[in-house]
PDB file of C-alpha atoms in Angstrom:
ATOM      1  CA  MET A  27       0.000   0.000   0.000  1.00  0.00           C
ATOM      2  CA  ALA A  28       2.794   2.461   0.884  1.00  0.00           C
ATOM      3  CA  LYS A  29       4.572   1.738  -2.413  1.00  0.00           C
ATOM      4  CA  ALA A  30       1.378   2.507  -4.381  1.00  0.00           C
ATOM      5  CA  ALA A  31       0.937   5.772  -2.460  1.00  0.00           C
ATOM      6  CA  ARG A  32       4.531   6.773  -3.264  1.00  0.00           C
ATOM      7  CA  ARG A  33       3.947   6.002  -6.947  1.00  0.00           C
ATOM      8  CA  ASP A  34       0.764   8.077  -6.953  1.00  0.00           C
ATOM      9  CA  ALA A  35       2.586  10.972  -5.258  1.00  0.00           C
ATOM     10  CA  LYS A  36       5.338  10.762  -7.866  1.00  0.00           C
ATOM     11  CA  ALA A  37       2.788  10.708 -10.694  1.00  0.00           C
ATOM     12  CA  ARG A  38       1.159  13.834  -9.224  1.00  0.00           C
ATOM     13  CA  ALA A  39       4.542  15.552  -8.939  1.00  0.00           C
ATOM     14  CA  LEU A  40       5.466  14.639 -12.510  1.00  0.00           C
ATOM     15  CA  ALA A  41       2.112  15.938 -13.760  1.00  0.00           C
ATOM     16  CA  GLU A  42       2.520  19.213 -11.864  1.00  0.00           C
ATOM     17  CA  GLN A  43       5.939  19.683 -13.467  1.00  0.00           C
ATOM     18  CA  GLY A  44       4.558  18.882 -16.908  1.00  0.00           C
ATOM     19  CA  VAL A  45       6.760  15.812 -17.402  1.00  0.00           C
ATOM     20  CA  LEU A  46       4.320  12.952 -16.854  1.00  0.00           C
ATOM     21  CA  ASN A  47       4.561  10.583 -19.809  1.00  0.00           C
ATOM     22  CA  SER A  48       1.008  10.190 -21.075  1.00  0.00           C
ATOM     23  CA  GLU A  49       1.815   6.802 -22.598  1.00  0.00           C
ATOM     24  CA  PRO A  50       4.198   4.962 -20.259  1.00  0.00           C
ATOM     25  CA  ASP A  51       2.955   1.598 -21.545  1.00  0.00           C
ATOM     26  CA  ARG A  52       4.580   2.338 -24.909  1.00  0.00           C
ATOM     27  CA  VAL A  53       8.025   2.249 -23.251  1.00  0.00           C
ATOM     28  CA  THR A  54       9.158  -1.325 -23.807  1.00  0.00           C
ATOM     29  CA  ASP A  55      12.828  -0.923 -22.904  1.00  0.00           C
ATOM     30  CA  GLU A  56      13.807  -3.697 -20.498  1.00  0.00           C
ATOM     31  CA  ARG A  57      15.386  -1.377 -17.918  1.00  0.00           C
ATOM     32  CA  PHE A  58      12.164   0.578 -17.627  1.00  0.00           C
ATOM     33  CA  ARG A  59      10.127  -2.607 -17.241  1.00  0.00           C
ATOM     34  CA  THR A  60      12.189  -4.354 -14.560  1.00  0.00           C
ATOM     35  CA  GLY A  61      14.127  -1.803 -12.545  1.00  0.00           C
ATOM     36  CA  ALA A  62      12.973   0.432  -9.718  1.00  0.00           C
ATOM     37  CA  PHE A  63      15.209   3.318 -10.797  1.00  0.00           C
ATOM     38  CA  PHE A  64      13.894   3.770 -14.327  1.00  0.00           C
ATOM     39  CA  ASP A  65      10.323   5.079 -14.422  1.00  0.00           C
ATOM     40  CA  PRO A  66       8.460   5.032 -17.760  1.00  0.00           C
ATOM     41  CA  ARG A  67       6.147   7.756 -16.418  1.00  0.00           C
ATOM     42  CA  ASP A  68       9.057  10.242 -16.193  1.00  0.00           C
ATOM     43  CA  LEU A  69       9.213  11.767 -19.669  1.00  0.00           C
ATOM     44  CA  VAL A  70      12.549  13.521 -19.135  1.00  0.00           C
ATOM     45  CA  GLN A  71      14.164  10.311 -17.932  1.00  0.00           C
ATOM     46  CA  VAL A  72      12.709   8.378 -20.858  1.00  0.00           C
ATOM     47  CA  LYS A  73      13.991  10.893 -23.412  1.00  0.00           C
ATOM     48  CA  TYR A  74      17.425  11.170 -21.829  1.00  0.00           C
ATOM     49  CA  GLU A  75      17.882   7.418 -21.627  1.00  0.00           C
ATOM     50  CA  MET A  76      16.739   7.071 -25.245  1.00  0.00           C
ATOM     51  CA  LEU A  77      19.348   9.598 -26.388  1.00  0.00           C
ATOM     52  CA  ARG A  78      22.017   7.994 -24.217  1.00  0.00           C
ATOM     53  CA  ARG A  79      21.205   4.573 -25.633  1.00  0.00           C
ATOM     54  CA  VAL A  80      22.025   5.795 -29.159  1.00  0.00           C
ATOM     55  CA  ARG A  81      25.096   7.830 -28.239  1.00  0.00           C
ATOM     56  CA  ALA A  82      26.697   5.603 -25.622  1.00  0.00           C
ATOM     57  CA  GLU A  83      25.527   2.134 -26.573  1.00  0.00           C
ATOM     58  CA  GLY A  84      25.287   2.449 -30.346  1.00  0.00           C
ATOM     59  CA  ALA A  85      21.598   1.633 -30.766  1.00  0.00           C
ATOM     60  CA  THR A  86      20.030   2.896 -33.960  1.00  0.00           C
ATOM     61  CA  VAL A  87      17.590   5.774 -33.804  1.00  0.00           C
ATOM     62  CA  THR A  88      14.800   3.481 -34.979  1.00  0.00           C
ATOM     63  CA  GLN A  89      15.555   0.902 -32.286  1.00  0.00           C
ATOM     64  CA  ALA A  90      15.742   3.503 -29.543  1.00  0.00           C
ATOM     65  CA  ALA A  91      12.614   5.351 -30.619  1.00  0.00           C
ATOM     66  CA  ARG A  92      10.665   2.101 -30.726  1.00  0.00           C
ATOM     67  CA  ALA A  93      11.956   0.897 -27.330  1.00  0.00           C
ATOM     68  CA  PHE A  94      11.116   4.201 -25.675  1.00  0.00           C
ATOM     69  CA  GLY A  95       7.694   4.546 -27.255  1.00  0.00           C
ATOM     70  CA  VAL A  96       8.267   7.640 -29.368  1.00  0.00           C
ATOM     71  CA  SER A  97       8.538   8.468 -33.044  1.00  0.00           C
ATOM     72  CA  ARG A  98      11.806   9.122 -34.841  1.00  0.00           C
ATOM     73  CA  PRO A  99      10.929  12.828 -35.255  1.00  0.00           C
ATOM     74  CA  THR A 100      10.445  12.998 -31.477  1.00  0.00           C
ATOM     75  CA  TYR A 101      13.901  11.443 -31.049  1.00  0.00           C
ATOM     76  CA  TYR A 102      15.462  14.088 -33.295  1.00  0.00           C
ATOM     77  CA  GLN A 103      13.588  16.897 -31.504  1.00  0.00           C
ATOM     78  CA  ALA A 104      14.928  15.657 -28.172  1.00  0.00           C
ATOM     79  CA  GLN A 105      18.431  15.370 -29.620  1.00  0.00           C
ATOM     80  CA  ARG A 106      18.358  18.976 -30.880  1.00  0.00           C
ATOM     81  CA  ALA A 107      16.971  20.187 -27.560  1.00  0.00           C
ATOM     82  CA  LEU A 108      19.638  18.394 -25.521  1.00  0.00           C
ATOM     83  CA  ASP A 109      22.459  19.519 -27.821  1.00  0.00           C
ATOM     84  CA  GLY A 110      21.209  23.086 -27.826  1.00  0.00           C
ATOM     85  CA  ALA A 111      20.358  23.720 -24.198  1.00  0.00           C
ATOM     86  CA  GLY A 112      21.187  20.661 -22.112  1.00  0.00           C
ATOM     87  CA  LEU A 113      19.012  18.511 -19.901  1.00  0.00           C
ATOM     88  CA  PRO A 114      16.470  21.230 -18.950  1.00  0.00           C
ATOM     89  CA  ALA A 115      15.516  21.473 -22.629  1.00  0.00           C
ATOM     90  CA  LEU A 116      14.001  17.985 -22.420  1.00  0.00           C
ATOM     91  CA  VAL A 117      11.237  19.365 -20.197  1.00  0.00           C
ATOM     92  CA  PRO A 118       8.275  20.025 -22.506  1.00  0.00           C
ATOM     93  CA  LYS A 119       7.257  23.633 -23.043  1.00  0.00           C
ATOM     94  CA  ARG A 120       3.821  24.730 -21.972  1.00  0.00           C
ATOM     95  CA  PRO A 121       1.362  24.316 -24.838  1.00  0.00           C
ATOM     96  CA  GLY A 122      -0.312  27.282 -26.433  1.00  0.00           C
ATOM     97  CA  PRO A 123       0.818  30.782 -27.239  1.00  0.00           C
ATOM     98  CA  GLN A 124       3.386  32.368 -24.962  1.00  0.00           C
ATOM     99  CA  GLY A 125       2.670  36.007 -24.255  1.00  0.00           C
ATOM    100  CA  GLY A 126       0.065  38.379 -25.606  1.00  0.00           C
ATOM    101  CA  HIS A 127      -0.137  37.244 -29.221  1.00  0.00           C
ATOM    102  CA  LYS A 128      -3.097  39.545 -29.894  1.00  0.00           C
ATOM    103  CA  LEU A 129      -1.260  42.523 -28.492  1.00  0.00           C
ATOM    104  CA  THR A 130       0.690  43.294 -31.640  1.00  0.00           C
ATOM    105  CA  ASP A 131       2.818  46.405 -32.114  1.00  0.00           C
ATOM    106  CA  ALA A 132      -0.101  48.105 -33.900  1.00  0.00           C
ATOM    107  CA  VAL A 133      -2.481  47.360 -31.010  1.00  0.00           C
ATOM    108  CA  MET A 134       0.011  48.608 -28.433  1.00  0.00           C
ATOM    109  CA  ARG A 135       0.647  51.813 -30.434  1.00  0.00           C
ATOM    110  CA  PHE A 136      -3.124  52.360 -30.420  1.00  0.00           C
ATOM    111  CA  VAL A 137      -3.220  51.759 -26.656  1.00  0.00           C
ATOM    112  CA  ASP A 138      -0.358  54.236 -26.185  1.00  0.00           C
ATOM    113  CA  ARG A 139      -2.146  56.841 -28.269  1.00  0.00           C
ATOM    114  CA  VAL A 140      -5.348  56.461 -26.258  1.00  0.00           C
ATOM    115  CA  LEU A 141      -3.391  56.658 -22.988  1.00  0.00           C
ATOM    116  CA  SER A 142      -1.553  59.800 -24.111  1.00  0.00           C
ATOM    117  CA  GLU A 143      -4.856  61.473 -25.049  1.00  0.00           C
ATOM    118  CA  GLU A 144      -6.714  60.231 -21.960  1.00  0.00           C
ATOM    119  CA  PRO A 145      -4.239  59.358 -19.197  1.00  0.00           C
ATOM    120  CA  GLY A 146      -6.919  58.135 -16.764  1.00  0.00           C
ATOM    121  CA  VAL A 147      -8.595  55.605 -19.061  1.00  0.00           C
ATOM    122  CA  GLY A 148      -8.789  52.133 -17.539  1.00  0.00           C
ATOM    123  CA  ALA A 149      -8.034  48.703 -18.911  1.00  0.00           C
ATOM    124  CA  THR A 150     -11.715  47.866 -19.457  1.00  0.00           C
ATOM    125  CA  ALA A 151     -12.229  50.925 -21.630  1.00  0.00           C
ATOM    126  CA  LEU A 152      -8.963  50.201 -23.472  1.00  0.00           C
ATOM    127  CA  SER A 153     -10.141  46.661 -24.124  1.00  0.00           C
ATOM    128  CA  GLN A 154     -13.427  47.935 -25.542  1.00  0.00           C
ATOM    129  CA  ARG A 155     -11.708  50.460 -27.779  1.00  0.00           C
ATOM    130  CA  VAL A 156      -9.233  47.889 -29.056  1.00  0.00           C
ATOM    131  CA  GLY A 157     -12.200  45.626 -29.811  1.00  0.00           C
ATOM    132  CA  GLU A 158     -13.950  48.357 -31.785  1.00  0.00           C
ATOM    133  CA  ARG A 159     -10.823  49.402 -33.673  1.00  0.00           C
ATOM    134  CA  PHE A 160      -9.246  45.992 -34.412  1.00  0.00           C
ATOM    135  CA  ARG A 161     -12.205  43.614 -33.997  1.00  0.00           C
ATOM    136  CA  LEU A 162     -10.316  41.704 -31.307  1.00  0.00           C
ATOM    137  CA  THR A 163     -11.467  40.436 -27.956  1.00  0.00           C
ATOM    138  CA  ILE A 164      -8.731  41.149 -25.454  1.00  0.00           C
ATOM    139  CA  HIS A 165      -9.253  40.769 -21.742  1.00  0.00           C
ATOM    140  CA  PRO A 166      -8.542  43.962 -19.788  1.00  0.00           C
ATOM    141  CA  ARG A 167      -6.096  42.075 -17.572  1.00  0.00           C
ATOM    142  CA  SER A 168      -4.046  41.148 -20.676  1.00  0.00           C
ATOM    143  CA  ILE A 169      -3.651  44.825 -21.485  1.00  0.00           C
ATOM    144  CA  GLU A 170      -2.653  45.569 -17.891  1.00  0.00           C
ATOM    145  CA  ARG A 171      -0.031  42.796 -17.965  1.00  0.00           C
ATOM    146  CA  ALA A 172       1.376  44.000 -21.301  1.00  0.00           C
ATOM    147  CA  LEU A 173       1.725  47.528 -19.973  1.00  0.00           C
ATOM    148  CA  THR A 174       3.361  46.273 -16.778  1.00  0.00           C
ATOM    149  CA  ARG A 175       5.819  44.075 -18.711  1.00  0.00           C
ATOM    150  CA  ARG A 176       6.781  46.971 -20.935  1.00  0.00           C
ATOM    151  CA  GLU A 177       7.288  49.278 -17.955  1.00  0.00           C
ATOM    152  CA  LYS A 178       9.519  46.704 -16.252  1.00  0.00           C
ATOM    153  CA  LYS A 179      11.620  46.407 -19.419  1.00  0.00           C
ATOM    154  CA  ARG A 180      12.014  50.193 -19.541  1.00  0.00           C
ATOM    155  CA  ARG A 181      13.129  50.306 -15.902  1.00  0.00           C
ATOM    156  CA  ARG A 182      15.693  47.529 -16.451  1.00  0.00           C
ATOM    157  CA  ALA A 183      17.070  49.325 -19.503  1.00  0.00           C
ATOM    158  CA  ARG A 184      17.855  52.463 -17.478  1.00  0.00           C
TER     159      ARG A 184
END
């Protein structure tokens, strides 16, 4: 019972960190099936061991990809990531857009113009005006965050 609880706690921790392998059953490598150290649920460990297997033990890419339950393109992505930025690069990036992708330079220039003409205008009103002008739905908090980020960059540049 205690061992199962530890495994569940580890699975929760891996999921929180974004490195829980969604398909651990696809990992057929013998070390991951029999040993206590190797955990097929740990995506970073799976990818690292797959890369190591090719580099250190001479397995082919096809053999390694198959044994570790991934495609060959996934192998090559992991290889580029590891070569480019080391072990932390094997941690998957958060899905979805990063940053305010709707807040283009044109939108932010418009926001700046409105703020210069009406210094007291709030984020809700800015959001509405951006919507009217650009036909975009942007949450007021997104505008606030963009303005805060820009201000922080300006302060660091000084």
